[in-house]
mmCIF file of the C-alpha atoms, coordinates in Angstrom:
data_MODEL
# 
_entry.id   MODEL 
# 
loop_
_atom_site.group_PDB 
_atom_site.id 
_atom_site.type_symbol 
_atom_site.label_atom_id 
_atom_site.label_alt_id 
_atom_site.label_comp_id 
_atom_site.label_asym_id 
_atom_site.label_entity_id 
_atom_site.label_seq_id 
_atom_site.pdbx_PDB_ins_code 
_atom_site.Cartn_x 
_atom_site.Cartn_y 
_atom_site.Cartn_z 
_atom_site.occupancy 
_atom_site.B_iso_or_equiv 
_atom_site.pdbx_formal_charge 
_atom_site.auth_seq_id 
_atom_site.auth_comp_id 
_atom_site.auth_asym_id 
_atom_site.auth_atom_id 
_atom_site.pdbx_PDB_model_num 
ATOM 1   C CA . UNK A 1 1   ? -8.139  5.678   -7.067  1.00 0.00 ? 1   UNK A CA 1 
ATOM 2   C CA . UNK A 1 2   ? -9.951  5.417   -3.738  1.00 0.00 ? 2   UNK A CA 1 
ATOM 3   C CA . UNK A 1 3   ? -9.463  2.865   -0.983  1.00 0.00 ? 3   UNK A CA 1 
ATOM 4   C CA . UNK A 1 4   ? -11.494 2.070   2.102   1.00 0.00 ? 4   UNK A CA 1 
ATOM 5   C CA . UNK A 1 5   ? -11.278 -0.373  4.996   1.00 0.00 ? 5   UNK A CA 1 
ATOM 6   C CA . UNK A 1 6   ? -13.610 -1.363  7.791   1.00 0.00 ? 6   UNK A CA 1 
ATOM 7   C CA . UNK A 1 7   ? -11.606 -1.825  10.972  1.00 0.00 ? 7   UNK A CA 1 
ATOM 8   C CA . UNK A 1 8   ? -14.037 -3.131  13.604  1.00 0.00 ? 8   UNK A CA 1 
ATOM 9   C CA . UNK A 1 9   ? -15.896 0.004   14.602  1.00 0.00 ? 9   UNK A CA 1 
ATOM 10  C CA . UNK A 1 10  ? -14.674 2.604   12.094  1.00 0.00 ? 10  UNK A CA 1 
ATOM 11  C CA . UNK A 1 11  ? -14.431 3.013   8.350   1.00 0.00 ? 11  UNK A CA 1 
ATOM 12  C CA . UNK A 1 12  ? -11.184 4.450   6.984   1.00 0.00 ? 12  UNK A CA 1 
ATOM 13  C CA . UNK A 1 13  ? -11.248 6.115   3.570   1.00 0.00 ? 13  UNK A CA 1 
ATOM 14  C CA . UNK A 1 14  ? -8.384  7.350   1.392   1.00 0.00 ? 14  UNK A CA 1 
ATOM 15  C CA . UNK A 1 15  ? -9.921  9.522   -1.302  1.00 0.00 ? 15  UNK A CA 1 
ATOM 16  C CA . UNK A 1 16  ? -7.325  12.242  -1.664  1.00 0.00 ? 16  UNK A CA 1 
ATOM 17  C CA . UNK A 1 17  ? -7.663  12.851  2.088   1.00 0.00 ? 17  UNK A CA 1 
ATOM 18  C CA . UNK A 1 18  ? -7.803  10.458  5.035   1.00 0.00 ? 18  UNK A CA 1 
ATOM 19  C CA . UNK A 1 19  ? -11.267 10.131  6.577   1.00 0.00 ? 19  UNK A CA 1 
ATOM 20  C CA . UNK A 1 20  ? -12.575 8.249   9.609   1.00 0.00 ? 20  UNK A CA 1 
ATOM 21  C CA . UNK A 1 21  ? -16.277 7.414   9.611   1.00 0.00 ? 21  UNK A CA 1 
ATOM 22  C CA . UNK A 1 22  ? -18.507 5.702   12.146  1.00 0.00 ? 22  UNK A CA 1 
ATOM 23  C CA . UNK A 1 23  ? -20.343 2.476   11.267  1.00 0.00 ? 23  UNK A CA 1 
ATOM 24  C CA . UNK A 1 24  ? -23.373 4.541   10.258  1.00 0.00 ? 24  UNK A CA 1 
ATOM 25  C CA . UNK A 1 25  ? -21.135 6.623   7.953   1.00 0.00 ? 25  UNK A CA 1 
ATOM 26  C CA . UNK A 1 26  ? -20.949 9.788   10.072  1.00 0.00 ? 26  UNK A CA 1 
ATOM 27  C CA . UNK A 1 27  ? -17.716 11.711  9.515   1.00 0.00 ? 27  UNK A CA 1 
ATOM 28  C CA . UNK A 1 28  ? -15.583 11.553  12.677  1.00 0.00 ? 28  UNK A CA 1 
ATOM 29  C CA . UNK A 1 29  ? -12.409 13.289  11.455  1.00 0.00 ? 29  UNK A CA 1 
ATOM 30  C CA . UNK A 1 30  ? -10.447 14.056  8.318   1.00 0.00 ? 30  UNK A CA 1 
ATOM 31  C CA . UNK A 1 31  ? -6.828  14.824  7.531   1.00 0.00 ? 31  UNK A CA 1 
ATOM 32  C CA . UNK A 1 32  ? -5.917  16.792  4.433   1.00 0.00 ? 32  UNK A CA 1 
ATOM 33  C CA . UNK A 1 33  ? -3.417  14.993  2.213   1.00 0.00 ? 33  UNK A CA 1 
ATOM 34  C CA . UNK A 1 34  ? -1.965  15.583  -1.239  1.00 0.00 ? 34  UNK A CA 1 
ATOM 35  C CA . UNK A 1 35  ? -3.336  12.492  -3.004  1.00 0.00 ? 35  UNK A CA 1 
ATOM 36  C CA . UNK A 1 36  ? -3.985  9.539   -0.697  1.00 0.00 ? 36  UNK A CA 1 
ATOM 37  C CA . UNK A 1 37  ? -4.862  6.507   -2.779  1.00 0.00 ? 37  UNK A CA 1 
ATOM 38  C CA . UNK A 1 38  ? -4.451  3.353   -0.704  1.00 0.00 ? 38  UNK A CA 1 
ATOM 39  C CA . UNK A 1 39  ? -4.271  2.416   2.950   1.00 0.00 ? 39  UNK A CA 1 
ATOM 40  C CA . UNK A 1 40  ? -3.610  -0.448  5.300   1.00 0.00 ? 40  UNK A CA 1 
ATOM 41  C CA . UNK A 1 41  ? -4.100  -0.787  9.045   1.00 0.00 ? 41  UNK A CA 1 
ATOM 42  C CA . UNK A 1 42  ? -1.668  -2.393  11.469  1.00 0.00 ? 42  UNK A CA 1 
ATOM 43  C CA . UNK A 1 43  ? -2.418  -2.059  15.168  1.00 0.00 ? 43  UNK A CA 1 
ATOM 44  C CA . UNK A 1 44  ? -3.379  1.509   16.012  1.00 0.00 ? 44  UNK A CA 1 
ATOM 45  C CA . UNK A 1 45  ? -1.700  2.888   12.898  1.00 0.00 ? 45  UNK A CA 1 
ATOM 46  C CA . UNK A 1 46  ? -2.951  3.434   9.384   1.00 0.00 ? 46  UNK A CA 1 
ATOM 47  C CA . UNK A 1 47  ? -0.327  3.532   6.648   1.00 0.00 ? 47  UNK A CA 1 
ATOM 48  C CA . UNK A 1 48  ? -1.278  5.519   3.552   1.00 0.00 ? 48  UNK A CA 1 
ATOM 49  C CA . UNK A 1 49  ? 0.215   5.528   0.051   1.00 0.00 ? 49  UNK A CA 1 
ATOM 50  C CA . UNK A 1 50  ? -0.039  9.257   -0.564  1.00 0.00 ? 50  UNK A CA 1 
ATOM 51  C CA . UNK A 1 51  ? 0.893   9.760   -4.194  1.00 0.00 ? 51  UNK A CA 1 
ATOM 52  C CA . UNK A 1 52  ? 4.010   11.934  -4.440  1.00 0.00 ? 52  UNK A CA 1 
ATOM 53  C CA . UNK A 1 53  ? 4.458   12.030  -0.618  1.00 0.00 ? 53  UNK A CA 1 
ATOM 54  C CA . UNK A 1 54  ? 5.145   8.278   -0.366  1.00 0.00 ? 54  UNK A CA 1 
ATOM 55  C CA . UNK A 1 55  ? 4.281   6.421   2.853   1.00 0.00 ? 55  UNK A CA 1 
ATOM 56  C CA . UNK A 1 56  ? 2.471   8.432   5.530   1.00 0.00 ? 56  UNK A CA 1 
ATOM 57  C CA . UNK A 1 57  ? 1.637   7.042   8.994   1.00 0.00 ? 57  UNK A CA 1 
ATOM 58  C CA . UNK A 1 58  ? -1.224  8.086   11.286  1.00 0.00 ? 58  UNK A CA 1 
ATOM 59  C CA . UNK A 1 59  ? -2.397  7.063   14.742  1.00 0.00 ? 59  UNK A CA 1 
ATOM 60  C CA . UNK A 1 60  ? -6.139  6.367   14.520  1.00 0.00 ? 60  UNK A CA 1 
ATOM 61  C CA . UNK A 1 61  ? -6.596  4.911   18.018  1.00 0.00 ? 61  UNK A CA 1 
ATOM 62  C CA . UNK A 1 62  ? -8.976  7.830   18.607  1.00 0.00 ? 62  UNK A CA 1 
ATOM 63  C CA . UNK A 1 63  ? -11.023 7.995   15.377  1.00 0.00 ? 63  UNK A CA 1 
ATOM 64  C CA . UNK A 1 64  ? -12.223 11.517  16.202  1.00 0.00 ? 64  UNK A CA 1 
ATOM 65  C CA . UNK A 1 65  ? -8.624  12.769  16.283  1.00 0.00 ? 65  UNK A CA 1 
ATOM 66  C CA . UNK A 1 66  ? -6.371  11.527  13.455  1.00 0.00 ? 66  UNK A CA 1 
ATOM 67  C CA . UNK A 1 67  ? -2.749  12.174  14.451  1.00 0.00 ? 67  UNK A CA 1 
ATOM 68  C CA . UNK A 1 68  ? 0.116   12.387  11.947  1.00 0.00 ? 68  UNK A CA 1 
ATOM 69  C CA . UNK A 1 69  ? 2.971   10.179  13.199  1.00 0.00 ? 69  UNK A CA 1 
ATOM 70  C CA . UNK A 1 70  ? 5.600   10.104  10.454  1.00 0.00 ? 70  UNK A CA 1 
ATOM 71  C CA . UNK A 1 71  ? 6.365   9.131   6.912   1.00 0.00 ? 71  UNK A CA 1 
ATOM 72  C CA . UNK A 1 72  ? 8.869   8.084   4.307   1.00 0.00 ? 72  UNK A CA 1 
ATOM 73  C CA . UNK A 1 73  ? 9.103   10.002  1.036   1.00 0.00 ? 73  UNK A CA 1 
ATOM 74  C CA . UNK A 1 74  ? 11.150  8.152   -1.613  1.00 0.00 ? 74  UNK A CA 1 
ATOM 75  C CA . UNK A 1 75  ? 11.193  11.315  -3.725  1.00 0.00 ? 75  UNK A CA 1 
ATOM 76  C CA . UNK A 1 76  ? 9.335   9.814   -6.669  1.00 0.00 ? 76  UNK A CA 1 
ATOM 77  C CA . UNK A 1 77  ? 5.836   10.271  -7.984  1.00 0.00 ? 77  UNK A CA 1 
ATOM 78  C CA . UNK A 1 78  ? 2.594   8.390   -7.505  1.00 0.00 ? 78  UNK A CA 1 
ATOM 79  C CA . UNK A 1 79  ? 2.848   5.856   -4.691  1.00 0.00 ? 79  UNK A CA 1 
ATOM 80  C CA . UNK A 1 80  ? -0.007  3.451   -5.370  1.00 0.00 ? 80  UNK A CA 1 
ATOM 81  C CA . UNK A 1 81  ? -0.074  0.869   -2.551  1.00 0.00 ? 81  UNK A CA 1 
ATOM 82  C CA . UNK A 1 82  ? 1.158   0.459   1.033   1.00 0.00 ? 82  UNK A CA 1 
ATOM 83  C CA . UNK A 1 83  ? 1.346   -2.849  2.900   1.00 0.00 ? 83  UNK A CA 1 
ATOM 84  C CA . UNK A 1 84  ? 2.545   -3.549  6.437   1.00 0.00 ? 84  UNK A CA 1 
ATOM 85  C CA . UNK A 1 85  ? 3.624   -6.717  8.210   1.00 0.00 ? 85  UNK A CA 1 
ATOM 86  C CA . UNK A 1 86  ? 4.983   -6.163  11.702  1.00 0.00 ? 86  UNK A CA 1 
ATOM 87  C CA . UNK A 1 87  ? 7.854   -3.694  11.581  1.00 0.00 ? 87  UNK A CA 1 
ATOM 88  C CA . UNK A 1 88  ? 8.119   -3.759  7.785   1.00 0.00 ? 88  UNK A CA 1 
ATOM 89  C CA . UNK A 1 89  ? 6.169   -1.672  5.273   1.00 0.00 ? 89  UNK A CA 1 
ATOM 90  C CA . UNK A 1 90  ? 6.110   -2.233  1.529   1.00 0.00 ? 90  UNK A CA 1 
ATOM 91  C CA . UNK A 1 91  ? 5.425   0.717   -0.764  1.00 0.00 ? 91  UNK A CA 1 
ATOM 92  C CA . UNK A 1 92  ? 4.973   0.506   -4.531  1.00 0.00 ? 92  UNK A CA 1 
ATOM 93  C CA . UNK A 1 93  ? 4.736   3.311   -7.029  1.00 0.00 ? 93  UNK A CA 1 
ATOM 94  C CA . UNK A 1 94  ? 3.713   3.907   -10.601 1.00 0.00 ? 94  UNK A CA 1 
ATOM 95  C CA . UNK A 1 95  ? 7.358   4.184   -11.669 1.00 0.00 ? 95  UNK A CA 1 
ATOM 96  C CA . UNK A 1 96  ? 7.875   0.453   -11.018 1.00 0.00 ? 96  UNK A CA 1 
ATOM 97  C CA . UNK A 1 97  ? 9.621   0.643   -7.650  1.00 0.00 ? 97  UNK A CA 1 
ATOM 98  C CA . UNK A 1 98  ? 9.102   -1.557  -4.604  1.00 0.00 ? 98  UNK A CA 1 
ATOM 99  C CA . UNK A 1 99  ? 10.370  -0.053  -1.355  1.00 0.00 ? 99  UNK A CA 1 
ATOM 100 C CA . UNK A 1 100 ? 10.902  -2.063  1.827   1.00 0.00 ? 100 UNK A CA 1 
ATOM 101 C CA . UNK A 1 101 ? 10.745  0.268   4.825   1.00 0.00 ? 101 UNK A CA 1 
ATOM 102 C CA . UNK A 1 102 ? 11.503  -0.359  8.505   1.00 0.00 ? 102 UNK A CA 1 
ATOM 103 C CA . UNK A 1 103 ? 8.576   1.077   10.509  1.00 0.00 ? 103 UNK A CA 1 
ATOM 104 C CA . UNK A 1 104 ? 9.637   -0.236  13.938  1.00 0.00 ? 104 UNK A CA 1 
ATOM 105 C CA . UNK A 1 105 ? 9.731   3.453   14.913  1.00 0.00 ? 105 UNK A CA 1 
ATOM 106 C CA . UNK A 1 106 ? 6.670   4.844   13.094  1.00 0.00 ? 106 UNK A CA 1 
ATOM 107 C CA . UNK A 1 107 ? 7.864   8.408   13.764  1.00 0.00 ? 107 UNK A CA 1 
ATOM 108 C CA . UNK A 1 108 ? 11.030  7.780   11.746  1.00 0.00 ? 108 UNK A CA 1 
ATOM 109 C CA . UNK A 1 109 ? 10.616  5.088   9.034   1.00 0.00 ? 109 UNK A CA 1 
ATOM 110 C CA . UNK A 1 110 ? 13.876  3.985   7.396   1.00 0.00 ? 110 UNK A CA 1 
ATOM 111 C CA . UNK A 1 111 ? 14.475  2.580   3.920   1.00 0.00 ? 111 UNK A CA 1 
ATOM 112 C CA . UNK A 1 112 ? 15.741  -1.017  3.979   1.00 0.00 ? 112 UNK A CA 1 
ATOM 113 C CA . UNK A 1 113 ? 15.884  -1.531  0.224   1.00 0.00 ? 113 UNK A CA 1 
ATOM 114 C CA . UNK A 1 114 ? 14.530  -0.288  -3.076  1.00 0.00 ? 114 UNK A CA 1 
ATOM 115 C CA . UNK A 1 115 ? 13.954  -2.599  -6.023  1.00 0.00 ? 115 UNK A CA 1 
ATOM 116 C CA . UNK A 1 116 ? 13.046  -1.705  -9.608  1.00 0.00 ? 116 UNK A CA 1 
ATOM 117 C CA . UNK A 1 117 ? 10.357  -4.172  -10.652 1.00 0.00 ? 117 UNK A CA 1 
ATOM 118 C CA . UNK A 1 118 ? 9.725   -2.419  -13.950 1.00 0.00 ? 118 UNK A CA 1 
ATOM 119 C CA . UNK A 1 119 ? 6.500   -1.349  -15.601 1.00 0.00 ? 119 UNK A CA 1 
ATOM 120 C CA . UNK A 1 120 ? 3.985   0.856   -13.834 1.00 0.00 ? 120 UNK A CA 1 
ATOM 121 C CA . UNK A 1 121 ? 3.010   -0.741  -10.503 1.00 0.00 ? 121 UNK A CA 1 
ATOM 122 C CA . UNK A 1 122 ? -0.670  -0.408  -9.584  1.00 0.00 ? 122 UNK A CA 1 
ATOM 123 C CA . UNK A 1 123 ? -1.158  -2.617  -6.575  1.00 0.00 ? 123 UNK A CA 1 
ATOM 124 C CA . UNK A 1 124 ? 0.374   -5.248  -4.342  1.00 0.00 ? 124 UNK A CA 1 
ATOM 125 C CA . UNK A 1 125 ? -0.627  -7.910  -1.857  1.00 0.00 ? 125 UNK A CA 1 
ATOM 126 C CA . UNK A 1 126 ? 1.543   -9.525  0.793   1.00 0.00 ? 126 UNK A CA 1 
ATOM 127 C CA . UNK A 1 127 ? 1.135   -13.253 1.446   1.00 0.00 ? 127 UNK A CA 1 
ATOM 128 C CA . UNK A 1 128 ? 3.650   -14.916 3.768   1.00 0.00 ? 128 UNK A CA 1 
ATOM 129 C CA . UNK A 1 129 ? 7.078   -13.900 2.440   1.00 0.00 ? 129 UNK A CA 1 
ATOM 130 C CA . UNK A 1 130 ? 5.832   -13.087 -1.057  1.00 0.00 ? 130 UNK A CA 1 
ATOM 131 C CA . UNK A 1 131 ? 4.709   -9.787  -2.561  1.00 0.00 ? 131 UNK A CA 1 
ATOM 132 C CA . UNK A 1 132 ? 2.283   -10.134 -5.475  1.00 0.00 ? 132 UNK A CA 1 
ATOM 133 C CA . UNK A 1 133 ? 2.492   -7.135  -7.809  1.00 0.00 ? 133 UNK A CA 1 
ATOM 134 C CA . UNK A 1 134 ? 0.190   -5.866  -10.530 1.00 0.00 ? 134 UNK A CA 1 
ATOM 135 C CA . UNK A 1 135 ? 1.831   -3.659  -13.140 1.00 0.00 ? 135 UNK A CA 1 
ATOM 136 C CA . UNK A 1 136 ? 1.342   -2.244  -16.606 1.00 0.00 ? 136 UNK A CA 1 
ATOM 137 C CA . UNK A 1 137 ? 4.023   -2.740  -19.251 1.00 0.00 ? 137 UNK A CA 1 
ATOM 138 C CA . UNK A 1 138 ? 2.992   -0.988  -22.438 1.00 0.00 ? 138 UNK A CA 1 
ATOM 139 C CA . UNK A 1 139 ? -0.597  -2.125  -23.036 1.00 0.00 ? 139 UNK A CA 1 
ATOM 140 C CA . UNK A 1 140 ? -0.159  -5.463  -21.265 1.00 0.00 ? 140 UNK A CA 1 
ATOM 141 C CA . UNK A 1 141 ? -0.746  -6.229  -17.627 1.00 0.00 ? 141 UNK A CA 1 
ATOM 142 C CA . UNK A 1 142 ? 1.879   -8.134  -15.657 1.00 0.00 ? 142 UNK A CA 1 
ATOM 143 C CA . UNK A 1 143 ? 1.542   -10.068 -12.423 1.00 0.00 ? 143 UNK A CA 1 
ATOM 144 C CA . UNK A 1 144 ? 4.851   -10.641 -10.643 1.00 0.00 ? 144 UNK A CA 1 
ATOM 145 C CA . UNK A 1 145 ? 5.595   -12.559 -7.474  1.00 0.00 ? 145 UNK A CA 1 
ATOM 146 C CA . UNK A 1 146 ? 8.702   -11.541 -5.568  1.00 0.00 ? 146 UNK A CA 1 
ATOM 147 C CA . UNK A 1 147 ? 10.328  -12.962 -2.470  1.00 0.00 ? 147 UNK A CA 1 
ATOM 148 C CA . UNK A 1 148 ? 12.165  -10.666 -0.074  1.00 0.00 ? 148 UNK A CA 1 
ATOM 149 C CA . UNK A 1 149 ? 14.694  -12.074 2.366   1.00 0.00 ? 149 UNK A CA 1 
ATOM 150 C CA . UNK A 1 150 ? 16.892  -9.537  4.146   1.00 0.00 ? 150 UNK A CA 1 
ATOM 151 C CA . UNK A 1 151 ? 18.233  -7.259  1.427   1.00 0.00 ? 151 UNK A CA 1 
ATOM 152 C CA . UNK A 1 152 ? 17.709  -9.771  -1.395  1.00 0.00 ? 152 UNK A CA 1 
ATOM 153 C CA . UNK A 1 153 ? 14.744  -9.613  -3.800  1.00 0.00 ? 153 UNK A CA 1 
ATOM 154 C CA . UNK A 1 154 ? 14.024  -12.614 -6.019  1.00 0.00 ? 154 UNK A CA 1 
ATOM 155 C CA . UNK A 1 155 ? 11.414  -12.641 -8.792  1.00 0.00 ? 155 UNK A CA 1 
ATOM 156 C CA . UNK A 1 156 ? 9.722   -16.004 -8.274  1.00 0.00 ? 156 UNK A CA 1 
ATOM 157 C CA . UNK A 1 157 ? 7.310   -15.806 -11.211 1.00 0.00 ? 157 UNK A CA 1 
ATOM 158 C CA . UNK A 1 158 ? 5.910   -13.314 -13.695 1.00 0.00 ? 158 UNK A CA 1 
ATOM 159 C CA . UNK A 1 159 ? 3.067   -13.550 -16.185 1.00 0.00 ? 159 UNK A CA 1 
ATOM 160 C CA . UNK A 1 160 ? 1.743   -11.124 -18.821 1.00 0.00 ? 160 UNK A CA 1 
ATOM 161 C CA . UNK A 1 161 ? -1.840  -10.741 -20.010 1.00 0.00 ? 161 UNK A CA 1 
ATOM 162 C CA . UNK A 1 162 ? -3.708  -8.373  -22.317 1.00 0.00 ? 162 UNK A CA 1 
ATOM 163 C CA . UNK A 1 163 ? -6.198  -5.819  -21.076 1.00 0.00 ? 163 UNK A CA 1 
ATOM 164 C CA . UNK A 1 164 ? -4.200  -3.474  -18.876 1.00 0.00 ? 164 UNK A CA 1 
ATOM 165 C CA . UNK A 1 165 ? -3.753  -3.685  -15.144 1.00 0.00 ? 165 UNK A CA 1 
ATOM 166 C CA . UNK A 1 166 ? -5.359  -2.569  -11.910 1.00 0.00 ? 166 UNK A CA 1 
ATOM 167 C CA . UNK A 1 167 ? -6.160  -3.709  -8.382  1.00 0.00 ? 167 UNK A CA 1 
ATOM 168 C CA . UNK A 1 168 ? -4.946  -7.167  -7.428  1.00 0.00 ? 168 UNK A CA 1 
ATOM 169 C CA . UNK A 1 169 ? -6.399  -9.670  -4.945  1.00 0.00 ? 169 UNK A CA 1 
ATOM 170 C CA . UNK A 1 170 ? -4.969  -13.124 -4.297  1.00 0.00 ? 170 UNK A CA 1 
ATOM 171 C CA . UNK A 1 171 ? -7.154  -15.747 -2.648  1.00 0.00 ? 171 UNK A CA 1 
ATOM 172 C CA . UNK A 1 172 ? -5.855  -19.286 -2.324  1.00 0.00 ? 172 UNK A CA 1 
ATOM 173 C CA . UNK A 1 173 ? -4.586  -20.347 -5.739  1.00 0.00 ? 173 UNK A CA 1 
ATOM 174 C CA . UNK A 1 174 ? -6.539  -17.689 -7.632  1.00 0.00 ? 174 UNK A CA 1 
ATOM 175 C CA . UNK A 1 175 ? -5.361  -14.184 -8.498  1.00 0.00 ? 175 UNK A CA 1 
ATOM 176 C CA . UNK A 1 176 ? -8.110  -11.673 -9.234  1.00 0.00 ? 176 UNK A CA 1 
ATOM 177 C CA . UNK A 1 177 ? -7.265  -8.489  -11.072 1.00 0.00 ? 177 UNK A CA 1 
ATOM 178 C CA . UNK A 1 178 ? -9.433  -5.584  -12.135 1.00 0.00 ? 178 UNK A CA 1 
ATOM 179 C CA . UNK A 1 179 ? -8.447  -4.340  -15.573 1.00 0.00 ? 179 UNK A CA 1 
ATOM 180 C CA . UNK A 1 180 ? -9.496  -1.345  -17.613 1.00 0.00 ? 180 UNK A CA 1 
ATOM 181 C CA . UNK A 1 181 ? -11.556 -3.533  -19.952 1.00 0.00 ? 181 UNK A CA 1 
# 
């Protein structure tokens, strides 16, 4: 899996490594990682889901000098998506876990809670106080919506469909999902 974002004047790419590119696609800097697969930007930081290394944080305020800031490793394999809202990061992995992490100090992220959603989580999207999750359970895809308030996780809704699972995007009342078919 590869992820990329355009953040005003630079392009950020997670393709196993973290890359910063100029608008005209000239490589500005790169940082070697184990298996970066997804990223999100919040302020001057980029948060990367780095496979077996969990959540990794970088300062990209100078795109020609990517600086490692900190990270949180839940000790499990294949982190697949990282989301950030203020001082809270959400990390999902292929083993079906959703981690809520306090990133108020990006040099020392702290686990707030871990929740076993089940299935194999592929992607997530944060909308207001809800996390939309795309997972694979056997051969069926599952979309789950969870609410997180303090240390309480509530599954608001869940729906199965055939065709596998993949990247998720919610827009208004429509959920788009890329499947393997």
